[in-house]
Amino acid sequence: MEKFKEKSVLIISLALTLIFILWGIFFTDNLAKVTNIIYTGSIDYLGWVYIGTTFFFVIFSIYLLFSKYGHIRLGKPTDKPDFNTASWLAMLFGAGMGIGIVYWGVAEPVTHYTKPPYGEGYTIDAANTAMTYTFFHWGLHPWAIYTVIGLALAFFQYNKRLPASISSVFYPILKDRINGPIGKTIDILSVFATVFGIATSLGLGALQVTAGMHTIFNAPDTLMVQIIVIIVATVIFLISVNTGLERGIQYLSNSAMIISFAILLLILILGPTLTIVKVFFNTTGLYLNNFIQMSLRLRPFGEGEWIAAWTLFYWAWWIAWAPFVGMFIARISRGRTVKEFVIGVLIVPTIGTCLWMSIFGGAALDLVVHNNNHDLATYISENVSLAIFTFFDQLPLSTFLGILGFALVAIYYITVADTATFVLGMLSEGGTLNPSNKIKMTWGVIQSAVAAVLLISGGLEVLQTASIAAALPFAFIMLVMSYSLLKGFNGELEIQRRKKRVKET
């Protein structure tokens, strides 16, 4: 019985995940139907929860940046960062949304241009709105979610010496009950949300890797090839993850960042440079000017299909990813102050992402808007997995860009799988900072199996639905987490004040 208690998070999480996999294999239509019901219910009745909570996380993160807690160091006062700043940013960016911005960098602005949230498509106004909403979906909101959870996890791990698990964050509220049923339930929910959040990304990644192989090597773009891609990638990242955090994941992240900068520079030079610069400044202004209105936008007296399909999906997606990304960012952030952490996790990645979207999205929109090429816009919006390669075909050095793009997608894919496996190992082994190879390999196989099952049972739509369903409870958990973090910070300041008084006397 004691052994079961010790490993209860691992055993129950594995059992729930395996039940889901079997459900997907033997009752595929039923899985699609149930997830669709959950999706509809979440959007109709609880869409406002996602809108309200994510906006709160942005406000809360900015408050932390300028608050009295900014000087608190994550760890001992003498601790130095484990990784240099460039590697730290590369790793957190790769885990947070590396594969996502490659997938959606071209597709999202063009798709919004054809079907904007309001107004007519295929117009100049639609192009500006498309870029603004792309900034909105990939800007401050997702990084604020990661900031809150990552900061809370790092603080309680390194300053309070608690295990690296989500339940540790609630110590100021639950005390020793974090080791009981409530704490275990939170950890199991975290593992479950992580598995489905990652499965969504791995499914999207497999679609894009297959599309890249089709474009460059003329391989068939079929479900069977997508499954083979998942299997091959699983073997590769299982080999990589066993090399540890300091080698495999860091080297992969640095490589991905170097290739990303190379592609950005090439497109900036080969593409419409002046238009890209104008897009960056113009969209930044529109984004900041409309920030509050977009953050709270719902349609209580009209159809909210666009918001449900885009904004609410993204917010749920980022929250589903939060335990995984937050845990990973916390793991690599010891030795940094609260202010450094917020600047590094909220501000720098937001600027980098907006720059990426301006270069890819701005150049793609220039192709369709200035040439009045509606057919190209429609093709990209209807073939999202092929979008980036279709875009490269319109530029000089298209073959070289295609190969670089394919390499980037593949490296980000492996990086995400690596980091997810590492984090799932931490979560399910009682919060250890260095999980065993055996448990990492177990989770590596399982998360790939979930991605494959979700692809077989209905593709992207079911991936989206499952992600939203898994994320909802965690939105509430993160709200309580914010309160707990403030209590923890206040306690830390009180300890520092006491030490200061003792020194003075």
Coordinates of C-alpha atoms in Angstrom, one line a residue:
M1 CA 0.0 0.0 0.0
E2 CA 2.9 2.4 0.9
K3 CA 4.5 1.6 -2.5
F4 CA 1.2 2.4 -4.3
K5 CA 0.9 5.8 -2.4
E6 CA 4.5 6.6 -3.4
K7 CA 3.9 5.9 -7.0
S8 CA 0.2 6.8 -7.2
V9 CA 0.6 9.7 -9.6
L10 CA 2.5 7.6 -12.0
I11 CA 0.2 4.6 -11.8
I12 CA -3.1 6.5 -12.0
S13 CA -1.8 8.8 -14.8
L14 CA -0.6 5.9 -16.8
A15 CA -3.9 4.0 -16.3
L16 CA -6.0 7.1 -17.4
T17 CA -3.8 7.7 -20.5
L18 CA -3.9 4.0 -21.5
I19 CA -7.7 4.0 -21.1
F20 CA -7.9 7.0 -23.5
I21 CA -5.6 5.3 -26.0
L22 CA -7.7 2.1 -26.0
W23 CA -10.8 4.3 -26.4
G24 CA -9.3 5.9 -29.4
I25 CA -8.3 2.6 -31.0
F26 CA -11.5 0.6 -30.5
F27 CA -14.2 3.3 -30.3
T28 CA -12.9 6.0 -32.6
D29 CA -16.2 7.5 -33.6
N30 CA -17.4 7.6 -30.0
L31 CA -14.2 9.4 -29.0
A32 CA -14.7 12.0 -31.7
K33 CA -18.4 12.4 -30.7
V34 CA -17.7 12.8 -26.9
T35 CA -14.8 15.2 -27.4
N36 CA -17.0 17.3 -29.7
I37 CA -19.7 17.5 -27.1
I38 CA -17.1 18.6 -24.5
Y39 CA -15.7 21.1 -27.0
T40 CA -19.2 22.7 -27.7
G41 CA -20.1 22.8 -24.0
S42 CA -16.7 24.4 -23.1
I43 CA -17.1 27.1 -25.7
D44 CA -20.8 27.9 -25.2
Y45 CA -20.8 28.0 -21.4
L46 CA -17.2 28.5 -20.3
G47 CA -15.5 30.4 -23.0
W48 CA -15.5 33.4 -20.7
V49 CA -13.3 31.5 -18.2
Y50 CA -10.5 31.3 -20.8
I51 CA -10.9 34.9 -21.7
G52 CA -10.9 36.1 -18.1
T53 CA -8.1 33.9 -16.7
T54 CA -5.6 34.6 -19.5
F55 CA -6.2 38.3 -19.3
F56 CA -5.6 38.1 -15.5
F57 CA -2.3 36.3 -16.1
V58 CA -1.1 39.1 -18.3
I59 CA -1.9 41.8 -15.7
F60 CA -0.5 39.7 -12.9
S61 CA 2.8 39.1 -14.8
I62 CA 3.3 42.8 -15.5
Y63 CA 2.5 43.5 -11.9
L64 CA 5.2 41.1 -10.8
L65 CA 7.7 42.8 -13.1
F66 CA 7.4 46.1 -11.3
S67 CA 6.5 44.8 -7.9
K68 CA 8.5 44.7 -4.6
Y69 CA 9.3 41.0 -5.3
G70 CA 11.5 41.7 -8.3
H71 CA 14.8 41.4 -6.4
I72 CA 13.9 37.9 -5.0
R73 CA 16.4 35.3 -6.4
L74 CA 15.2 31.9 -7.4
G75 CA 17.4 29.8 -5.2
K76 CA 20.0 30.9 -2.6
P77 CA 21.1 34.5 -2.7
T78 CA 24.5 33.3 -4.0
D79 CA 23.1 31.0 -6.7
K80 CA 24.3 31.7 -10.3
P81 CA 22.2 30.7 -13.4
D82 CA 22.8 27.2 -14.5
F83 CA 22.7 28.2 -18.2
N84 CA 23.9 31.3 -20.1
T85 CA 21.2 33.7 -21.1
A86 CA 21.3 32.8 -24.8
S87 CA 20.9 29.1 -24.1
W88 CA 18.3 29.8 -21.5
L89 CA 16.2 31.8 -24.0
A90 CA 16.7 29.3 -26.7
M91 CA 15.5 26.4 -24.6
L92 CA 12.4 28.1 -23.2
F93 CA 11.5 29.4 -26.6
G94 CA 11.9 26.0 -28.2
A95 CA 9.8 24.3 -25.5
G96 CA 7.2 27.1 -25.4
M97 CA 6.2 27.5 -29.0
G98 CA 9.1 26.8 -31.4
I99 CA 7.2 24.3 -33.5
G100 CA 4.0 26.4 -33.4
I101 CA 5.4 29.5 -34.9
V102 CA 6.9 27.5 -37.8
Y103 CA 3.6 25.8 -38.4
W104 CA 1.4 29.0 -38.1
G105 CA 3.8 31.8 -39.1
V106 CA 2.5 31.9 -42.7
A107 CA -0.8 30.0 -42.3
E108 CA -2.4 32.1 -39.6
P109 CA -2.1 35.6 -41.1
V110 CA -3.2 34.4 -44.5
T111 CA -6.1 32.4 -43.1
H112 CA -7.3 35.5 -41.1
Y113 CA -6.9 37.6 -44.3
T114 CA -9.4 35.3 -46.1
K115 CA -11.7 35.0 -43.1
P116 CA -11.2 37.8 -40.6
P117 CA -12.8 38.0 -37.2
Y118 CA -15.0 40.9 -38.5
G119 CA -15.3 42.8 -41.7
E120 CA -14.8 41.6 -45.3
G121 CA -12.0 39.2 -46.3
Y122 CA -9.4 39.8 -49.0
T123 CA -9.2 43.5 -48.2
I124 CA -6.4 45.9 -46.9
D125 CA -8.3 46.1 -43.6
A126 CA -8.5 42.3 -43.4
A127 CA -4.7 42.2 -43.8
N128 CA -4.1 44.6 -40.9
T129 CA -6.6 42.8 -38.7
A130 CA -5.0 39.4 -39.6
M131 CA -1.6 40.5 -38.5
T132 CA -3.0 42.2 -35.3
Y133 CA -4.8 39.0 -34.2
T134 CA -1.7 36.9 -35.0
F135 CA 0.3 39.1 -32.7
F136 CA -2.5 38.8 -30.1
H137 CA -2.6 35.0 -30.2
W138 CA 1.2 34.5 -30.0
G139 CA 2.1 37.5 -27.9
L140 CA 1.8 38.4 -24.2
H141 CA -1.1 36.1 -23.3
P142 CA 0.7 32.7 -23.9
W143 CA 3.9 33.9 -22.4
A144 CA 2.1 35.3 -19.4
I145 CA 0.6 31.9 -18.7
Y146 CA 4.1 30.4 -18.8
T147 CA 5.5 33.2 -16.6
V148 CA 3.0 32.6 -13.8
I149 CA 3.3 28.8 -13.7
G150 CA 7.1 28.8 -14.3
L151 CA 7.8 31.4 -11.7
A152 CA 5.6 29.6 -9.1
L153 CA 7.3 26.3 -9.7
A154 CA 10.8 27.7 -9.6
F155 CA 10.2 29.6 -6.4
F156 CA 8.8 26.7 -4.4
Q157 CA 11.4 24.3 -5.8
Y158 CA 14.5 26.4 -5.2
N159 CA 13.5 28.7 -2.4
K160 CA 11.3 26.4 -0.3
R161 CA 13.1 23.2 -1.2
L162 CA 9.8 21.4 -2.2
P163 CA 9.6 18.7 -4.8
A164 CA 9.4 19.7 -8.5
S165 CA 5.7 19.0 -8.8
I166 CA 2.6 21.2 -9.4
S167 CA 1.2 20.4 -6.0
S168 CA 4.2 22.0 -4.3
V169 CA 3.0 25.4 -5.5
F170 CA 0.0 25.2 -3.2
Y171 CA 2.1 24.7 0.0
P172 CA 1.1 28.1 1.5
I173 CA -2.6 27.1 1.2
L174 CA -2.6 23.3 1.7
K175 CA 0.5 22.8 3.9
D176 CA 1.3 19.1 4.3
R177 CA -1.9 18.2 2.5
I178 CA 0.1 18.6 -0.8
N179 CA 1.3 15.0 0.0
G180 CA -2.3 13.8 0.4
P181 CA -5.2 13.1 -2.1
I182 CA -5.7 16.8 -3.0
G183 CA -2.0 17.2 -4.0
K184 CA -2.0 13.9 -5.8
T185 CA -5.1 14.9 -7.8
I186 CA -3.5 18.2 -8.8
D187 CA -0.4 16.3 -10.0
I188 CA -2.4 13.7 -11.9
L189 CA -4.4 16.5 -13.6
S190 CA -1.1 18.1 -14.6
V191 CA 0.2 14.9 -16.1
F192 CA -3.0 14.3 -18.0
A193 CA -3.1 17.9 -19.3
T194 CA 0.5 17.7 -20.3
V195 CA 0.1 14.5 -22.2
F196 CA -2.8 15.9 -24.3
G197 CA -1.2 19.3 -24.7
I198 CA 2.0 17.7 -26.1
A199 CA 0.0 15.2 -28.2
T200 CA -1.6 18.1 -29.9
S201 CA 1.7 19.6 -30.8
L202 CA 3.2 16.3 -31.8
G203 CA 0.2 15.7 -34.0
L204 CA 0.6 19.1 -35.7
G205 CA 4.3 18.5 -36.0
A206 CA 3.9 15.2 -37.7
L207 CA 1.5 16.8 -40.2
Q208 CA 4.1 19.4 -41.1
V209 CA 7.1 17.1 -41.2
T210 CA 5.1 14.9 -43.6
A211 CA 4.1 17.9 -45.7
G212 CA 7.8 18.9 -45.9
M213 CA 8.8 15.5 -47.0
H214 CA 6.1 15.6 -49.7
T215 CA 7.3 18.9 -50.9
I216 CA 11.1 18.2 -50.9
F217 CA 11.3 14.4 -51.5
N218 CA 7.8 13.8 -53.1
A219 CA 6.9 11.3 -50.3
P220 CA 3.2 10.5 -50.1
D221 CA 1.3 12.9 -47.7
T222 CA -0.9 10.2 -46.1
L223 CA -2.0 9.2 -42.7
M224 CA 0.3 6.1 -42.9
V225 CA 3.4 8.3 -43.5
Q226 CA 2.3 10.7 -40.6
I227 CA 2.3 7.7 -38.3
I228 CA 5.7 6.5 -39.6
V229 CA 7.0 10.0 -38.9
I230 CA 5.8 9.8 -35.3
I231 CA 7.4 6.4 -34.9
V232 CA 10.8 7.4 -36.3
A233 CA 10.8 10.7 -34.3
T234 CA 10.0 8.7 -31.2
V235 CA 13.1 6.5 -31.6
I236 CA 15.3 9.6 -32.3
F237 CA 14.1 11.6 -29.3
L238 CA 14.3 8.6 -27.0
I239 CA 18.0 8.3 -27.8
S240 CA 18.4 12.1 -27.4
V241 CA 16.5 12.4 -24.1
N242 CA 18.9 9.9 -22.4
T243 CA 21.8 12.3 -23.0
G244 CA 20.3 14.6 -20.3
L245 CA 19.3 18.3 -20.1
E246 CA 22.8 19.8 -20.3
R247 CA 23.7 18.1 -23.6
G248 CA 20.9 16.8 -25.9
I249 CA 18.1 19.4 -25.2
Q250 CA 20.5 22.4 -24.9
Y251 CA 22.3 21.5 -28.1
L252 CA 19.1 21.0 -30.0
S253 CA 17.6 24.2 -28.8
N254 CA 20.7 26.2 -29.7
S255 CA 20.8 24.6 -33.2
A256 CA 17.1 25.4 -33.7
M257 CA 17.7 29.0 -32.7
I258 CA 20.6 29.4 -35.1
I259 CA 18.6 28.0 -38.0
S260 CA 15.6 30.2 -37.0
F261 CA 17.8 33.3 -37.2
A262 CA 19.3 32.2 -40.5
I263 CA 15.8 31.7 -42.1
L264 CA 14.6 35.0 -40.7
L265 CA 17.5 36.9 -42.1
L266 CA 17.2 35.2 -45.5
I267 CA 13.5 36.0 -45.8
L268 CA 14.1 39.6 -44.6
I269 CA 16.7 40.0 -47.4
L270 CA 15.0 38.0 -50.2
G271 CA 11.5 39.1 -49.3
P272 CA 9.8 42.6 -49.3
T273 CA 12.1 44.1 -46.7
L274 CA 10.4 47.5 -46.5
T275 CA 6.9 46.0 -46.2
I276 CA 8.1 43.7 -43.4
V277 CA 9.5 46.6 -41.4
K278 CA 6.3 48.5 -41.9
V279 CA 4.2 45.5 -40.9
F280 CA 6.2 45.1 -37.6
F281 CA 5.7 48.7 -36.6
N282 CA 2.2 49.1 -37.8
T283 CA 1.0 45.8 -36.2
T284 CA 2.8 46.6 -32.9
G285 CA 0.8 49.8 -32.7
L286 CA -2.5 48.2 -33.5
Y287 CA -1.8 45.4 -31.1
L288 CA -1.0 47.7 -28.2
N289 CA -3.9 50.1 -29.1
N290 CA -6.5 47.3 -29.2
F291 CA -5.0 45.1 -26.5
I292 CA -7.8 45.3 -23.9
Q293 CA -10.6 45.2 -26.4
M294 CA -9.2 42.0 -28.0
S295 CA -8.3 40.5 -24.6
L296 CA -12.0 40.7 -23.5
R297 CA -13.7 40.2 -26.8
L298 CA -16.7 37.8 -26.9
R299 CA -19.9 38.0 -29.0
P300 CA -22.8 37.7 -26.5
F301 CA -25.4 38.9 -29.1
G302 CA -24.0 37.1 -32.2
E303 CA -22.2 34.1 -33.5
G304 CA -18.9 33.5 -31.8
E305 CA -17.6 30.8 -34.1
W306 CA -14.4 32.7 -35.1
I307 CA -13.5 33.4 -31.5
A308 CA -14.2 29.8 -30.5
A309 CA -12.1 28.4 -33.4
W310 CA -9.1 30.7 -32.8
T311 CA -8.8 32.7 -29.6
L312 CA -10.5 30.2 -27.2
F313 CA -8.6 27.3 -28.8
Y314 CA -5.3 29.1 -28.4
W315 CA -6.0 30.0 -24.8
A316 CA -6.9 26.4 -24.0
W317 CA -3.9 25.2 -25.9
W318 CA -1.5 27.4 -24.0
I319 CA -3.0 26.4 -20.7
A320 CA -2.8 22.7 -21.6
W321 CA 0.8 23.3 -22.3
A322 CA 1.4 25.3 -19.1
P323 CA 2.4 22.4 -16.7
F324 CA 4.9 21.1 -19.2
V325 CA 6.4 24.4 -20.3
G326 CA 6.2 25.9 -16.8
M327 CA 7.9 22.9 -15.3
F328 CA 10.7 23.0 -17.9
I329 CA 11.3 26.7 -17.6
A330 CA 11.4 26.4 -13.8
R331 CA 14.0 23.6 -14.2
I332 CA 16.4 25.8 -16.2
S333 CA 15.8 29.1 -14.3
R334 CA 17.6 28.6 -11.0
G335 CA 19.8 31.6 -10.0
R336 CA 17.7 34.3 -11.8
T337 CA 15.8 37.0 -10.0
V338 CA 12.0 37.5 -10.4
K339 CA 12.5 40.6 -12.6
E340 CA 15.0 38.7 -14.8
F341 CA 12.6 35.8 -15.1
V342 CA 9.6 38.0 -16.1
I343 CA 11.7 39.9 -18.7
G344 CA 13.1 36.7 -20.1
V345 CA 9.9 34.7 -20.2
L346 CA 7.3 37.4 -20.9
I347 CA 8.9 40.3 -22.7
V348 CA 11.8 38.9 -24.8
P349 CA 9.8 35.9 -26.3
T350 CA 6.9 38.2 -27.1
I351 CA 9.1 40.6 -29.1
G352 CA 10.8 37.6 -30.8
T353 CA 7.5 36.0 -31.7
C354 CA 6.1 39.3 -33.1
L355 CA 9.2 39.7 -35.2
W356 CA 8.9 36.2 -36.5
M357 CA 5.2 36.7 -37.4
S358 CA 6.0 40.1 -39.1
I359 CA 8.7 38.5 -41.3
F360 CA 6.8 35.4 -42.3
G361 CA 3.2 36.8 -42.1
G362 CA 4.1 40.1 -43.6
A363 CA 6.0 38.6 -46.5
A364 CA 3.2 36.1 -47.2
L365 CA 0.5 38.8 -47.1
D366 CA 2.6 40.9 -49.4
L367 CA 2.5 38.1 -51.9
V368 CA -1.2 37.8 -51.9
V369 CA -2.2 41.4 -51.3
H370 CA 0.0 43.3 -53.7
N371 CA -0.4 40.7 -56.4
N372 CA -4.1 40.4 -55.7
N373 CA -3.5 36.6 -55.6
H374 CA -6.6 35.3 -54.0
D375 CA -6.0 31.8 -55.2
L376 CA -2.7 31.6 -53.3
A377 CA -4.3 32.9 -50.2
T378 CA -7.2 30.3 -50.4
Y379 CA -4.7 27.5 -51.1
I380 CA -2.6 28.3 -48.1
S381 CA -5.6 28.7 -45.8
E382 CA -7.0 25.3 -47.0
N383 CA -3.6 23.5 -46.8
V384 CA -2.1 24.7 -43.5
S385 CA 0.5 22.0 -43.2
L386 CA 1.9 22.9 -46.5
A387 CA 1.7 26.7 -45.9
I388 CA 5.4 27.4 -45.1
F389 CA 6.6 25.3 -48.0
T390 CA 4.1 26.9 -50.4
F391 CA 5.4 30.3 -49.2
F392 CA 9.1 29.3 -49.8
D393 CA 8.2 28.3 -53.4
Q394 CA 7.3 31.9 -54.1
L395 CA 10.8 33.2 -53.0
P396 CA 14.3 33.0 -54.6
L397 CA 16.4 30.1 -53.2
S398 CA 13.2 28.2 -52.6
T399 CA 14.8 24.7 -52.5
F400 CA 17.4 25.9 -50.0
L401 CA 14.8 27.6 -47.8
G402 CA 12.6 24.4 -48.0
I403 CA 15.5 22.2 -46.7
L404 CA 16.3 24.7 -43.9
G405 CA 12.6 24.9 -43.0
F406 CA 12.2 21.1 -43.0
A407 CA 15.3 20.8 -40.7
L408 CA 13.9 23.4 -38.4
V409 CA 10.5 21.7 -38.1
A410 CA 12.2 18.3 -37.5
I411 CA 14.6 19.8 -34.8
Y412 CA 11.7 21.7 -33.0
Y413 CA 9.7 18.5 -33.1
I414 CA 12.4 16.5 -31.5
T415 CA 13.1 19.3 -28.9
V416 CA 9.4 19.4 -27.8
A417 CA 9.2 15.7 -27.5
D418 CA 12.5 15.6 -25.5
T419 CA 11.5 18.3 -23.1
A420 CA 8.0 16.9 -22.7
T421 CA 9.4 13.5 -21.9
F422 CA 11.8 15.0 -19.3
V423 CA 9.0 16.9 -17.6
L424 CA 6.5 14.0 -17.5
G425 CA 9.3 12.0 -15.8
M426 CA 9.7 14.8 -13.2
L427 CA 6.0 15.1 -12.6
S428 CA 5.4 11.4 -12.2
E429 CA 8.5 10.6 -10.1
G430 CA 7.6 12.7 -7.1
G431 CA 9.1 15.9 -8.4
T432 CA 12.7 14.7 -8.9
L433 CA 14.9 17.1 -10.9
N434 CA 16.6 14.2 -12.8
P435 CA 14.0 11.5 -13.7
S436 CA 15.2 8.0 -14.5
N437 CA 15.8 7.0 -18.1
K438 CA 13.3 4.2 -17.7
I439 CA 10.4 6.5 -16.8
K440 CA 11.4 9.0 -19.5
M441 CA 11.3 6.3 -22.2
T442 CA 7.9 5.0 -20.9
W443 CA 6.4 8.5 -21.3
G444 CA 8.1 9.0 -24.6
V445 CA 6.3 6.0 -26.1
I446 CA 3.0 6.9 -24.5
Q447 CA 2.8 10.5 -25.6
S448 CA 3.7 9.4 -29.2
A449 CA 0.9 6.8 -29.0
V450 CA -1.6 9.4 -27.9
A451 CA -0.6 11.6 -30.8
A452 CA -1.0 8.7 -33.3
V453 CA -4.4 7.7 -31.9
L454 CA -5.7 11.3 -32.1
L455 CA -4.5 11.6 -35.7
I456 CA -6.1 8.2 -36.6
S457 CA -9.4 9.1 -34.9
G458 CA -10.1 12.4 -36.7
G459 CA -7.0 14.6 -37.2
L460 CA -6.7 18.2 -36.1
E461 CA -10.3 18.7 -35.0
V462 CA -10.1 16.0 -32.4
L463 CA -6.6 17.2 -31.3
Q464 CA -8.1 20.7 -30.7
T465 CA -11.1 19.3 -28.8
A466 CA -9.1 17.0 -26.5
S467 CA -6.7 19.8 -25.7
I468 CA -9.5 22.2 -24.7
A469 CA -11.1 19.5 -22.6
A470 CA -7.9 18.8 -20.7
A471 CA -7.1 22.4 -20.1
L472 CA -10.3 23.7 -18.5
P473 CA -9.7 22.4 -14.9
F474 CA -6.1 23.7 -15.0
A475 CA -7.3 27.2 -15.7
F476 CA -8.9 27.3 -12.2
I477 CA -5.8 25.6 -10.7
M478 CA -3.6 28.4 -12.1
L479 CA -5.8 31.1 -10.6
V480 CA -5.3 29.6 -7.1
M481 CA -1.6 29.2 -7.9
S482 CA -1.3 33.0 -8.4
Y483 CA -2.7 33.6 -5.0
S484 CA -0.4 31.0 -3.5
L485 CA 2.6 32.5 -5.2
L486 CA 1.9 35.9 -3.7
K487 CA 1.6 34.3 -0.2
G488 CA 5.0 32.6 -0.8
F489 CA 6.6 35.9 -1.9
N490 CA 5.3 37.8 1.1
G491 CA 6.6 35.0 3.4
E492 CA 10.0 35.3 1.7
L493 CA 10.1 39.1 2.2
E494 CA 9.3 38.6 5.8
I495 CA 12.2 36.1 6.2
Q496 CA 14.5 38.6 4.5
R497 CA 13.3 41.4 6.8
R498 CA 13.9 39.2 9.9
K499 CA 17.4 38.3 8.8
K500 CA 18.2 42.0 8.2
R501 CA 16.9 42.9 11.7
V502 CA 19.1 40.2 13.3
K503 CA 22.1 41.5 11.4
E504 CA 21.5 45.1 12.5
T505 CA 21.1 44.0 16.2

